mmCIF file with all atom_site columns, C-alpha atoms and ligand atoms in Angstrom:
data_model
loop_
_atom_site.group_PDB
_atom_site.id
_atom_site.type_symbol
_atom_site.label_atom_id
_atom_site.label_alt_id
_atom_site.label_comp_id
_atom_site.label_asym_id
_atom_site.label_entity_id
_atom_site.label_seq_id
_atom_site.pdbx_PDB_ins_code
_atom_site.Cartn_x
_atom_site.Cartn_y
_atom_site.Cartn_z
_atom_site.occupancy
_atom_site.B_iso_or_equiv
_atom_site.pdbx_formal_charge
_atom_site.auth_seq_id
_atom_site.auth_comp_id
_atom_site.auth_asym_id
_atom_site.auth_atom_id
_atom_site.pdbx_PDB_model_num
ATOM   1   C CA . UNK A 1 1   ? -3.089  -17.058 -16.752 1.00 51.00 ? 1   UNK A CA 1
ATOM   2   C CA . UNK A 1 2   ? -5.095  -14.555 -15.251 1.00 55.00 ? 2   UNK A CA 1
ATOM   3   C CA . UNK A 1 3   ? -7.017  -15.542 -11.931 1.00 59.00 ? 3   UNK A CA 1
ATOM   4   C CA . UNK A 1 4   ? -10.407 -14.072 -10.551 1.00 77.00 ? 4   UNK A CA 1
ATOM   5   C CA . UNK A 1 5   ? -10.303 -10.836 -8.119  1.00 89.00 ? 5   UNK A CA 1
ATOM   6   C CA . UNK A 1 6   ? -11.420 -11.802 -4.950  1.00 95.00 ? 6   UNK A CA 1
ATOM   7   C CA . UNK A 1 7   ? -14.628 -10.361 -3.484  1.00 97.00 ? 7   UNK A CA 1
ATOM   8   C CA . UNK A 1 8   ? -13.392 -7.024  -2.369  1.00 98.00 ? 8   UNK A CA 1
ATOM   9   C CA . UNK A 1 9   ? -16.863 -6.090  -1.306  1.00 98.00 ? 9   UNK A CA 1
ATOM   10  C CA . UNK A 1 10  ? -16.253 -9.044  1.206   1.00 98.00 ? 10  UNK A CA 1
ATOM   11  C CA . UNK A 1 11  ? -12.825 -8.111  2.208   1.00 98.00 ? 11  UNK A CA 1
ATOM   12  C CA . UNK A 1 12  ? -14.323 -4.284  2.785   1.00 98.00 ? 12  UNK A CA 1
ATOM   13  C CA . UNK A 1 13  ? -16.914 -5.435  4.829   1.00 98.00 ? 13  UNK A CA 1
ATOM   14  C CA . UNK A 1 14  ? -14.095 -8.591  6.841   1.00 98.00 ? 14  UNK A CA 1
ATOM   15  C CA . UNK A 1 15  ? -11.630 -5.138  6.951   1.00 98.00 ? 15  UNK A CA 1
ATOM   16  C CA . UNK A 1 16  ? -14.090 -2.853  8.529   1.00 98.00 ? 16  UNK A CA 1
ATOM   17  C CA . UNK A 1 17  ? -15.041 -5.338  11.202  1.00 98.00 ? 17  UNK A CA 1
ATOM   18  C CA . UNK A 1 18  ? -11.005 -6.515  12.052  1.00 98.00 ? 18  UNK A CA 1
ATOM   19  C CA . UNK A 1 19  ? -10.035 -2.552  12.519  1.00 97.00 ? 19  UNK A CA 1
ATOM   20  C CA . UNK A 1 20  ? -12.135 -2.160  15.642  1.00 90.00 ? 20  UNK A CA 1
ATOM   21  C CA . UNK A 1 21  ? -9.253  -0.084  17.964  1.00 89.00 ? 21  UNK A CA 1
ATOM   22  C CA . UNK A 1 22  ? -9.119  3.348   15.685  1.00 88.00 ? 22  UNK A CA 1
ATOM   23  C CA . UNK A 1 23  ? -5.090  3.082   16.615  1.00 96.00 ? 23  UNK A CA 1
ATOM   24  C CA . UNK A 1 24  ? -3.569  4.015   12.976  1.00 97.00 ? 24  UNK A CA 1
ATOM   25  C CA . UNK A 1 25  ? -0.429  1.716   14.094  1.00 97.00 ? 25  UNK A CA 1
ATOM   26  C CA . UNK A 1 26  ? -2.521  -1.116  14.699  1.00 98.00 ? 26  UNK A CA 1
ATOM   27  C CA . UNK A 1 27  ? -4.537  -0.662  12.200  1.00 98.00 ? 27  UNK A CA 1
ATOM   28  C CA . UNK A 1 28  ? -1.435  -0.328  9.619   1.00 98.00 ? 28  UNK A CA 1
ATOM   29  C CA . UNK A 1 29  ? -0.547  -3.915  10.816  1.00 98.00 ? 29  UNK A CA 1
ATOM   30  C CA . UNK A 1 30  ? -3.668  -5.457  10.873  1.00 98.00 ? 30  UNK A CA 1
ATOM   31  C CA . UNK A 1 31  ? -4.441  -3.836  7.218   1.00 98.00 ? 31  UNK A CA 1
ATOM   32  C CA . UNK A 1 32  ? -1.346  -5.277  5.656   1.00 98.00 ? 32  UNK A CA 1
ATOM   33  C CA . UNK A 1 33  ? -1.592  -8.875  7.033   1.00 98.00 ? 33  UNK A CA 1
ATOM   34  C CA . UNK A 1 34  ? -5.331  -8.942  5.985   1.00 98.00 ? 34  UNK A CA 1
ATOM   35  C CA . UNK A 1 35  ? -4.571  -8.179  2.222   1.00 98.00 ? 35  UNK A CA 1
ATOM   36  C CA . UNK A 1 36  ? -1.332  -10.852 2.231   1.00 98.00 ? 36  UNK A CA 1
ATOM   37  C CA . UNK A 1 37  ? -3.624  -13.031 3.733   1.00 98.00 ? 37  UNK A CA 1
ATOM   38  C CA . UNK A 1 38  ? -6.742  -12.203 1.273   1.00 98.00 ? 38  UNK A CA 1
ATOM   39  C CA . UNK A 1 39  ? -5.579  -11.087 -2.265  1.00 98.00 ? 39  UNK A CA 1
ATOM   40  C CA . UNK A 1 40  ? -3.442  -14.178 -3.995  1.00 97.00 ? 40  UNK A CA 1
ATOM   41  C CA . UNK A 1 41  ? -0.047  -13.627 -5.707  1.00 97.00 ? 41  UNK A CA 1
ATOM   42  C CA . UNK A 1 42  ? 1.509   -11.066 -3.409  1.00 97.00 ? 42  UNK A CA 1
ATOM   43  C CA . UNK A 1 43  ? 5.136   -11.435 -2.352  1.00 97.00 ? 43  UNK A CA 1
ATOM   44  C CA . UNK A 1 44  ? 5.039   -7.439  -0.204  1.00 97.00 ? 44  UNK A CA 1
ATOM   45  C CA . UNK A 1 45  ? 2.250   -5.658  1.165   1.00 98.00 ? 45  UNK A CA 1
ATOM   46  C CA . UNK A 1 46  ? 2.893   -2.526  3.074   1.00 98.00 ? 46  UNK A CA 1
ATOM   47  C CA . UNK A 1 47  ? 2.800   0.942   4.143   1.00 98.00 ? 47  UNK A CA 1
ATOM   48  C CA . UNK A 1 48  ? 5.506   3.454   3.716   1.00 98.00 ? 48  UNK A CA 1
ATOM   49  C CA . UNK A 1 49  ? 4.793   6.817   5.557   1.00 98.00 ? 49  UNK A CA 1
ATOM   50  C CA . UNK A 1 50  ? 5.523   10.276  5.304   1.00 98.00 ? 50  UNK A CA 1
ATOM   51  C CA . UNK A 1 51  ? 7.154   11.440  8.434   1.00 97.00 ? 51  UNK A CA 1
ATOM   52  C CA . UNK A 1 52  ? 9.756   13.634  7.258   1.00 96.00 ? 52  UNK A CA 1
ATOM   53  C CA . UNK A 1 53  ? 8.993   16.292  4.002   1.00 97.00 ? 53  UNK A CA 1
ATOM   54  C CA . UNK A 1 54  ? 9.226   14.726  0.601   1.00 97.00 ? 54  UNK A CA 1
ATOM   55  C CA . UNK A 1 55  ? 10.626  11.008  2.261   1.00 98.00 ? 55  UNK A CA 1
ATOM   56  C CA . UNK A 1 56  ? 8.935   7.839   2.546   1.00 98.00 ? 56  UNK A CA 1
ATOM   57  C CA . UNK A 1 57  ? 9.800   5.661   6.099   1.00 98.00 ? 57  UNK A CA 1
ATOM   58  C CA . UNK A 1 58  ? 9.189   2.178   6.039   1.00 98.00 ? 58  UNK A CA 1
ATOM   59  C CA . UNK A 1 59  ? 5.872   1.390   8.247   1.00 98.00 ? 59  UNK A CA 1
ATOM   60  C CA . UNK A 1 60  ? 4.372   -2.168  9.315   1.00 98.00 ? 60  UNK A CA 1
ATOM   61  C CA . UNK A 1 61  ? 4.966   -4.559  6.114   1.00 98.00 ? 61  UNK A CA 1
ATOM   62  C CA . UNK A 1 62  ? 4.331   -8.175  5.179   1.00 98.00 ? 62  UNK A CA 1
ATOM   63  C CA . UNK A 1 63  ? 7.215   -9.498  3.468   1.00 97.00 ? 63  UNK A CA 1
ATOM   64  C CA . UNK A 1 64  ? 10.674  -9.685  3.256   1.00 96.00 ? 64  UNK A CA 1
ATOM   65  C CA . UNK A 1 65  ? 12.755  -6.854  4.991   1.00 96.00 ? 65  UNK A CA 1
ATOM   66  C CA . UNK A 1 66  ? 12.599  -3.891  2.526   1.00 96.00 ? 66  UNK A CA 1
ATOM   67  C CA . UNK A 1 67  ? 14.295  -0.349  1.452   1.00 94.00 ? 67  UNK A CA 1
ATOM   68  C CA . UNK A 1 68  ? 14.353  2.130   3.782   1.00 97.00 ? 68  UNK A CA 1
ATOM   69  C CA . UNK A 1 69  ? 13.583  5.119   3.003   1.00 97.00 ? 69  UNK A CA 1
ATOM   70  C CA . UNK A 1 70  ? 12.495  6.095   -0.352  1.00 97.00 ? 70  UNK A CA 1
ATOM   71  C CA . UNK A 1 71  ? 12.397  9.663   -1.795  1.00 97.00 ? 71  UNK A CA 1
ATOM   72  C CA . UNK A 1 72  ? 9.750   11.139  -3.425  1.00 97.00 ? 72  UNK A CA 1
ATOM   73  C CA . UNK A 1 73  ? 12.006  11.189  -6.504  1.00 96.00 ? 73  UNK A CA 1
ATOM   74  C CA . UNK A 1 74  ? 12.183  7.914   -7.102  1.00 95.00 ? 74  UNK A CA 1
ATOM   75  C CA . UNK A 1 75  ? 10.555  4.172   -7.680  1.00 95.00 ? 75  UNK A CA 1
ATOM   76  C CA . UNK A 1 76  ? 6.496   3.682   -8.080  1.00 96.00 ? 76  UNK A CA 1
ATOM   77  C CA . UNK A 1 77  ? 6.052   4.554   -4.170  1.00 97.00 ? 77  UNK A CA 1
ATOM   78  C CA . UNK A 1 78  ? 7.830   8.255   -4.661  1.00 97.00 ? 78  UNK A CA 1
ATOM   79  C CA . UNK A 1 79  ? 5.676   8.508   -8.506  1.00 97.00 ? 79  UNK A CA 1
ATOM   80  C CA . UNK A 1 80  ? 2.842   7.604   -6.066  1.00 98.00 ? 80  UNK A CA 1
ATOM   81  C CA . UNK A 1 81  ? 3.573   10.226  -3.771  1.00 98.00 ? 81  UNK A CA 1
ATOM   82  C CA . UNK A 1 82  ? 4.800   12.823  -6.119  1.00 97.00 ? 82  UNK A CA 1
ATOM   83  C CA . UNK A 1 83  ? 1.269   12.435  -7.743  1.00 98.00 ? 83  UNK A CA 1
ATOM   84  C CA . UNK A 1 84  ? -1.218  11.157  -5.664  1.00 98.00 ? 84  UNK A CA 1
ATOM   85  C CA . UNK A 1 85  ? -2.114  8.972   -7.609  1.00 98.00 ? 85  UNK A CA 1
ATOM   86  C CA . UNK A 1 86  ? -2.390  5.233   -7.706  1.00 98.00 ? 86  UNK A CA 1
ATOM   87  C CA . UNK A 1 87  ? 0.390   3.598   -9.520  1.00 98.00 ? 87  UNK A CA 1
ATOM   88  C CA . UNK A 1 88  ? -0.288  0.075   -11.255 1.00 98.00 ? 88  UNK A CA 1
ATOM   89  C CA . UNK A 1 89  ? 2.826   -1.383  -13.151 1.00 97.00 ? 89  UNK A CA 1
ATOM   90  C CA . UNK A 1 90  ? 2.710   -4.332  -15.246 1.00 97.00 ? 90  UNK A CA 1
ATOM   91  C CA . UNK A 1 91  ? 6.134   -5.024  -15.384 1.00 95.00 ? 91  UNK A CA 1
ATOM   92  C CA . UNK A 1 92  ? 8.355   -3.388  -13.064 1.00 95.00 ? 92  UNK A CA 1
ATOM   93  C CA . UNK A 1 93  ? 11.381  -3.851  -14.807 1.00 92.00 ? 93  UNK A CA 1
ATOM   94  C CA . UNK A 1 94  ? 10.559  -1.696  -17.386 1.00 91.00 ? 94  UNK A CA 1
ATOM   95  C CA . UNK A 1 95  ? 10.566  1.285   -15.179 1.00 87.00 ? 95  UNK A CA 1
ATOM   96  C CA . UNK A 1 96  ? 13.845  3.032   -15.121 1.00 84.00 ? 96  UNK A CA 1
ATOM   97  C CA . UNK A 1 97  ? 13.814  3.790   -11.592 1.00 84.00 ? 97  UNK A CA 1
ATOM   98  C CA . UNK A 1 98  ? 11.974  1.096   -9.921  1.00 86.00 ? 98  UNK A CA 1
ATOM   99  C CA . UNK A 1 99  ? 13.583  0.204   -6.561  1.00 88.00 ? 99  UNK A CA 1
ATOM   100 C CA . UNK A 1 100 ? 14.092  -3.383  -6.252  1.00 87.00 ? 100 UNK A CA 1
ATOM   101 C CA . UNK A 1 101 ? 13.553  -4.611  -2.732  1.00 85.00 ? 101 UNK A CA 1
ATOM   102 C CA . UNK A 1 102 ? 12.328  -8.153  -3.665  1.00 85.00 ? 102 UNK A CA 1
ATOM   103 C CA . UNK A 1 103 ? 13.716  -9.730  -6.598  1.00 87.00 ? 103 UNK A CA 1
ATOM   104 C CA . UNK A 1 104 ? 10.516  -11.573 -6.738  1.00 91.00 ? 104 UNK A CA 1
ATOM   105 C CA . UNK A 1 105 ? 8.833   -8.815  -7.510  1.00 93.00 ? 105 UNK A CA 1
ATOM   106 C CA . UNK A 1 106 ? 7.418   -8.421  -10.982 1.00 95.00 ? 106 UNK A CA 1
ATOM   107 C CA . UNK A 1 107 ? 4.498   -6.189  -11.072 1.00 97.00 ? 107 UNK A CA 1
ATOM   108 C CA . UNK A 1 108 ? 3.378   -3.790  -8.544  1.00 97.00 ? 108 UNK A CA 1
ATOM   109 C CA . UNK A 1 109 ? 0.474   -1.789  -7.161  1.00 98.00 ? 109 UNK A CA 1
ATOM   110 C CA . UNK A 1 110 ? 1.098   1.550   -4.684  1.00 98.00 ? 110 UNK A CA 1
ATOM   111 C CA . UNK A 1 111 ? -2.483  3.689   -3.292  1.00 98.00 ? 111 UNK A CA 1
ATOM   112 C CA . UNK A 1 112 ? -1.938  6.497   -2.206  1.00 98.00 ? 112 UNK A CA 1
ATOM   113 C CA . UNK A 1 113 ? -3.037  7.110   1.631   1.00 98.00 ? 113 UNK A CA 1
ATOM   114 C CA . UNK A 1 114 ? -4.277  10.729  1.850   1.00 97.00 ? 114 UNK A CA 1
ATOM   115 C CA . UNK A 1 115 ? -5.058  13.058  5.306   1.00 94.00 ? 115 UNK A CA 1
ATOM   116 C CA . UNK A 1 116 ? -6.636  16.412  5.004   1.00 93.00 ? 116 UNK A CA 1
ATOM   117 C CA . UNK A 1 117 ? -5.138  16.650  1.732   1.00 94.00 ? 117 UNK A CA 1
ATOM   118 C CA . UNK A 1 118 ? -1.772  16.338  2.719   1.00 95.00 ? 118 UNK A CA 1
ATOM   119 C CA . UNK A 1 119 ? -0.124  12.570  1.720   1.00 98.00 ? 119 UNK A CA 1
ATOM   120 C CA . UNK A 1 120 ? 0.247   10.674  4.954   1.00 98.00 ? 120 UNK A CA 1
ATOM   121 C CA . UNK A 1 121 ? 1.760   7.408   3.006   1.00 98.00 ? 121 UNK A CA 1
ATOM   122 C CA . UNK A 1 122 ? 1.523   4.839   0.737   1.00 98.00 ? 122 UNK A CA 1
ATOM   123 C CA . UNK A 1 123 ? 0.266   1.303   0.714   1.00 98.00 ? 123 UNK A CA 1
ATOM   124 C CA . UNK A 1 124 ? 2.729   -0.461  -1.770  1.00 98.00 ? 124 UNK A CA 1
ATOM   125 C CA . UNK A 1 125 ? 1.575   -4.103  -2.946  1.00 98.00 ? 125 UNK A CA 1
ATOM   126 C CA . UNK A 1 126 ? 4.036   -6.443  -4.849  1.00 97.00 ? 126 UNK A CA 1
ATOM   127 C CA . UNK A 1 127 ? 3.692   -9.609  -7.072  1.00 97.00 ? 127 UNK A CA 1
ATOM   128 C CA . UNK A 1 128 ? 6.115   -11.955 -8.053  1.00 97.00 ? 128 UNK A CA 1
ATOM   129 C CA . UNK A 1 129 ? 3.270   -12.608 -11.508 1.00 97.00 ? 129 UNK A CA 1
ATOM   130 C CA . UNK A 1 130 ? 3.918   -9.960  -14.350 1.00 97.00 ? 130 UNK A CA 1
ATOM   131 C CA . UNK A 1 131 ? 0.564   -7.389  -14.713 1.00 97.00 ? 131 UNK A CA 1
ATOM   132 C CA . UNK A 1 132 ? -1.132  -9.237  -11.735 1.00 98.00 ? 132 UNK A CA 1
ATOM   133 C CA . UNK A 1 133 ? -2.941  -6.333  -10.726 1.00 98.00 ? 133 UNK A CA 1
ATOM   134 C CA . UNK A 1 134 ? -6.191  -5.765  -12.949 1.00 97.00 ? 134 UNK A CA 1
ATOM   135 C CA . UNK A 1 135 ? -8.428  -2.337  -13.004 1.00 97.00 ? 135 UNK A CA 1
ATOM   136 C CA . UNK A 1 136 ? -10.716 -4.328  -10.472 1.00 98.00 ? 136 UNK A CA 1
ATOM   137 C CA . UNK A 1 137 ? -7.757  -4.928  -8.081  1.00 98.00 ? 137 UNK A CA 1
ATOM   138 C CA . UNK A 1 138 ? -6.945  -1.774  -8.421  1.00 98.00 ? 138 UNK A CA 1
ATOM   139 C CA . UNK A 1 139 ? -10.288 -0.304  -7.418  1.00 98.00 ? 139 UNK A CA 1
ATOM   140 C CA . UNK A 1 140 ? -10.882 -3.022  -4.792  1.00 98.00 ? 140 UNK A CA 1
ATOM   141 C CA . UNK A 1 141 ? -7.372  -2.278  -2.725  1.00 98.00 ? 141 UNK A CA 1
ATOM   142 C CA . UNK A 1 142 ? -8.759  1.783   -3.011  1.00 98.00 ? 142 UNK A CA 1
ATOM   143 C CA . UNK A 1 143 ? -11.932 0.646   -1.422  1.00 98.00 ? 143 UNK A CA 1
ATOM   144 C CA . UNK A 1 144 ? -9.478  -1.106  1.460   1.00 98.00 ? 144 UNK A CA 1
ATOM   145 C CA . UNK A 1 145 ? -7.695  1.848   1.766   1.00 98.00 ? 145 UNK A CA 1
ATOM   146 C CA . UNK A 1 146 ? -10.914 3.958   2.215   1.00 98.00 ? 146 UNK A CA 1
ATOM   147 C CA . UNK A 1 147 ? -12.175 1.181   4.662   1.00 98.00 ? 147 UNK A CA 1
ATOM   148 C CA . UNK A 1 148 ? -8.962  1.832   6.745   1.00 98.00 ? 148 UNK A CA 1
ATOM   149 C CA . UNK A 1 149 ? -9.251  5.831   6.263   1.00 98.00 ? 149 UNK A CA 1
ATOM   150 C CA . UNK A 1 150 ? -13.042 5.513   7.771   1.00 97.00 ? 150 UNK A CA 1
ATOM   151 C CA . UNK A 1 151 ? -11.760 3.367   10.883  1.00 96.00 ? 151 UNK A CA 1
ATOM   152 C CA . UNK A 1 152 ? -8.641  5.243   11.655  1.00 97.00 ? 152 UNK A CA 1
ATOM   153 C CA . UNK A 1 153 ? -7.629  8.457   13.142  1.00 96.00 ? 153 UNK A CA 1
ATOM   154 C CA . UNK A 1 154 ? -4.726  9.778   11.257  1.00 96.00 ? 154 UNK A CA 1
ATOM   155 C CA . UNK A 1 155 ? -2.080  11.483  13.529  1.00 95.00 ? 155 UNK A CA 1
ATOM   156 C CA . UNK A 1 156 ? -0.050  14.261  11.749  1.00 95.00 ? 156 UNK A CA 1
ATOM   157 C CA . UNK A 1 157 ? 3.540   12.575  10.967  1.00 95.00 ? 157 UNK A CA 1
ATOM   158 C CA . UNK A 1 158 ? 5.066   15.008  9.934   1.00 93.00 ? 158 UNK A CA 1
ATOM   159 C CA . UNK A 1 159 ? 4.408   17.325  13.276  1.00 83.00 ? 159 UNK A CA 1
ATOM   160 C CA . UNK A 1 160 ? 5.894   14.449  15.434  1.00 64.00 ? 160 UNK A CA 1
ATOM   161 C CA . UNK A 1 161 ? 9.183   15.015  16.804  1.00 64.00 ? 161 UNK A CA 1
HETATM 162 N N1 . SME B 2 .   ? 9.485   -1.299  -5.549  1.00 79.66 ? 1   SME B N1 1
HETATM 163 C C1 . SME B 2 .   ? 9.153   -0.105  -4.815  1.00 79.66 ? 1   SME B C1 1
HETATM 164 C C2 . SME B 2 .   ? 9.943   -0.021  -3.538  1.00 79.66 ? 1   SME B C2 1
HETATM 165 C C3 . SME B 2 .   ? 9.280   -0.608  -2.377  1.00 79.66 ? 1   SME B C3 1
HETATM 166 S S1 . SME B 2 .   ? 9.364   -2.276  -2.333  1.00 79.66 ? 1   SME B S1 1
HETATM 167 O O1 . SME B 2 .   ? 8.725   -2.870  -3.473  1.00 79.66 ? 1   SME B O1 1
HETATM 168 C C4 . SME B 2 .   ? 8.802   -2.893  -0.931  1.00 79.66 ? 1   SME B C4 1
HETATM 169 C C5 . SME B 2 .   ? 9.357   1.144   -5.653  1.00 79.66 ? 1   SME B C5 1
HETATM 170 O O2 . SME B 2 .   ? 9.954   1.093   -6.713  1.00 79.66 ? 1   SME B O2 1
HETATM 171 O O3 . SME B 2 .   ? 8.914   2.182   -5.212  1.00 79.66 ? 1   SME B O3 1
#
């Protein structure tokens, strides 16, 4: 049964007025819990981060514990970072490489999270309902992301020791 989005235009506006400190860790947090709290049907919301070349760390998460790290190479985050482009999966057990964290999860939803045209991370979004993530969803967790982009002051991962 499919349900109704929620009012992302809400959530943008809710979003923009919870990420008030401009710390891009506590913002991360604050990001995640909002959408588990917001969107229905999720089972893993989270950010993975680029903080070594062509690797994806775990960052702050809702969820159950999760796979640390990921290569570029594989699963819909490293398809997400290999092409910058958002990744929305039906079923996620018809992808050969899909990394199972979750066993819950069924379909999945990963945005990339650009800085100066470099990819800083990924925010990954899992749902235990097959294809639960429509076109709208899709665009309405970009807008999120862009919400968080305008409040947050990226610092360069991969220069940190
Ligand atoms: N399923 C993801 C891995 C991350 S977890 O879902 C939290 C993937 O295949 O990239």
């Amino acid at each position: 049964m499919a349900s109704t989005a929620p009012d992302y235009a809400l959530l943008a506006r809710q979003l923009d007025a919870l990420l008030d400190s401009d710390d891009w860790l506590v913002n991360t947090a604050q990001a995640c819990a909002f959408i588990m709290q917001q969107v229905a049907e999720l089972n893993w919301v989270g950010f993975y981060l680029q903080r070594q070349p062509e690797l994806l760390t775990l960052g702050p998460f809702q969820g159950k514990s999760a796979c640390n790290p990921i290569p570029f190479s594989k699963g819909v985050c490293g398809a997400a970072a290999r092409s910058r482009q958002t990744q929305r999966v039906d079923d996620v057990h018809a992808i050969a490489d899909h990394i199972a964290c979750d066993a819950a999860s069924n379909s999945e939803l990963v945005v990339p999270v650009m800085r100066e045209g470099t990819l800083w991370g990924v925010l990954d979004l899992d749902s235990p309902r097959h294809a639960r993530f429509s076109e709208e969803d899709q665009a309405g967790i970009e807008r999120l992301v862009a919400v968080f982009l305008e409040r947050t002051t990226l610092p360069d991962l991969l220069a940190a020791p």
